[in-house]
Amino acid sequence: MQVTETLNDGLKRGYEIIVTAAELDAKVNEKLVEAQPEIEMKGFRKGKVPMALLKKQFGQRLLGEAMQEAVDGAMSEHFEQTGDRPALQPAVEMVDGENWKEGDDVKVTMTYEALPEIPEPDLGKIKLERMVVKPDDAAVTEALESLAENVQDFESRKKGSKAKDGDQVVIDFVGKVDGEAFEGGAAEDYPLVLGSGSFIPGFEEQLVGVKTGEEKNVEVTFPEDYGAENLKGKAAVFECTVKDVKAPKAAEIDDELAKKYGAEDLDALKAQISERLEAEYAGAARAVIKRALLDKLDDAVKFDLPPSLVEAEAKQIAHQLWHEENPEVHDHNHGEVEPTDEHNRLAERRVRLGLLLAEIGRKNEIEVTDAEMTQAIMNQARQYPGQERQFFEFIQQNQQMQQQLRAPIFEDKVVDHVLEQTEVAEKEVSKDDLQKAIEALDEE
């Protein structure tokens, strides 16, 4: 077997691999010898079929396997000897292609872009600032008020008051199509919150402005995709009697509210809210310091980038941004989206940082554990209630989806490792300052 370098330009590499006919024949014979003891053939005892007959019967079939194994073996040996790590799967082509015939040497070309040598940054010289926000009484009170609104009650408005959007109207109603009442179209003392969208489109809007004791005919048309076949697309009139108009009223902020949210009393609920807010602030602060760290690393380390990785990343960025600007297009049946200079610059940054973090993770033996992957899959599966098991099995059989889940976990673990090596000073700031820092990230 012979491997000859044909290209060495920057990170681009090219090689010609030659597997001689004799080497290929020897590999086929090796496979036949390995399989011979288990082969049965009419007229021969098991394991006693002559090699010449086996080769005539199975040689052609094993030739392709032997060829693939020989080339794969040559590639593995090459990467082991050179230390090269291809940026993407190497492109391998058979020189003679369809013109090759048994008895000829096999010539294959292999081209790839090698991953560059990545310099190790001096993490001890990196200085960062971590924003710290302490939940104050105002933030806790604001959260409590929001919780109270979520369990709001309703109280009757003054007599003669008109119903507003968000009010609850208590109604009796009878629905009719062509003057005939239909099954399931009537109710008494029904509490309907105006603006909730729980009734047929157009129904609730017509009750805005009604008063207690008023009778009103609400005219609507059932949607074409309505569940009841006999009502699809039909015009209907609902004869409504308004029995009460109620205004929303937030729950009292007291121990009873706390119990509705599973806390022992109001003080316990406040403590839970404080812990949650502290965790939210810490998560936001981490996003800020992570961006600052990546900026520092991007400035500190420079190296050649594989053009194919940058090109692929730029195309992905351009495609993603195009869809964000054209949200009405949900498929990929659109013209080619050409990356701009800005897309290319962003792609270079992402590829550089991605390779750097991967190298730091590799050198420090940072890995994503099975438990971490299982937790990530379970978190994703919760988005599909009732189909968690099917989703879990789908992920297990899909390597690409597994990688999509593994990548951010790995990146966060490497970032945590790097932050431990840098000089980080804590700075107490207000919630507004932290919010401004987060908004600045979104604008970049």
XYZ file of N, CA, C and O in Angstrom, residues 10 74 148 242 294 306 346 381:
32
model
N -1.674 25.498 2.957
C -2.366 25.971 4.142
C -2.910 24.785 4.921
O -2.152 23.902 5.345
N -5.895 2.406 5.392
C -4.843 3.333 4.967
C -5.104 4.736 5.503
O -4.182 5.436 5.945
N -50.840 36.929 42.193
C -52.209 37.223 42.631
C -53.131 37.430 41.431
O -54.294 37.008 41.437
N -78.033 38.468 29.934
C -76.900 38.800 30.807
C -77.404 38.852 32.242
O -78.221 39.708 32.602
N -16.055 35.126 25.873
C -15.850 34.767 24.469
C -15.204 35.911 23.704
O -14.365 35.682 22.815
N -10.366 26.559 8.830
C -10.724 25.754 7.649
C -11.802 26.473 6.836
O -12.900 26.725 7.356
N -19.109 36.983 11.208
C -19.715 36.278 12.343
C -19.383 34.792 12.285
O -19.126 34.159 13.327
N -38.267 16.394 25.846
C -39.443 15.539 25.676
C -40.682 16.140 26.335
O -41.809 15.878 25.901
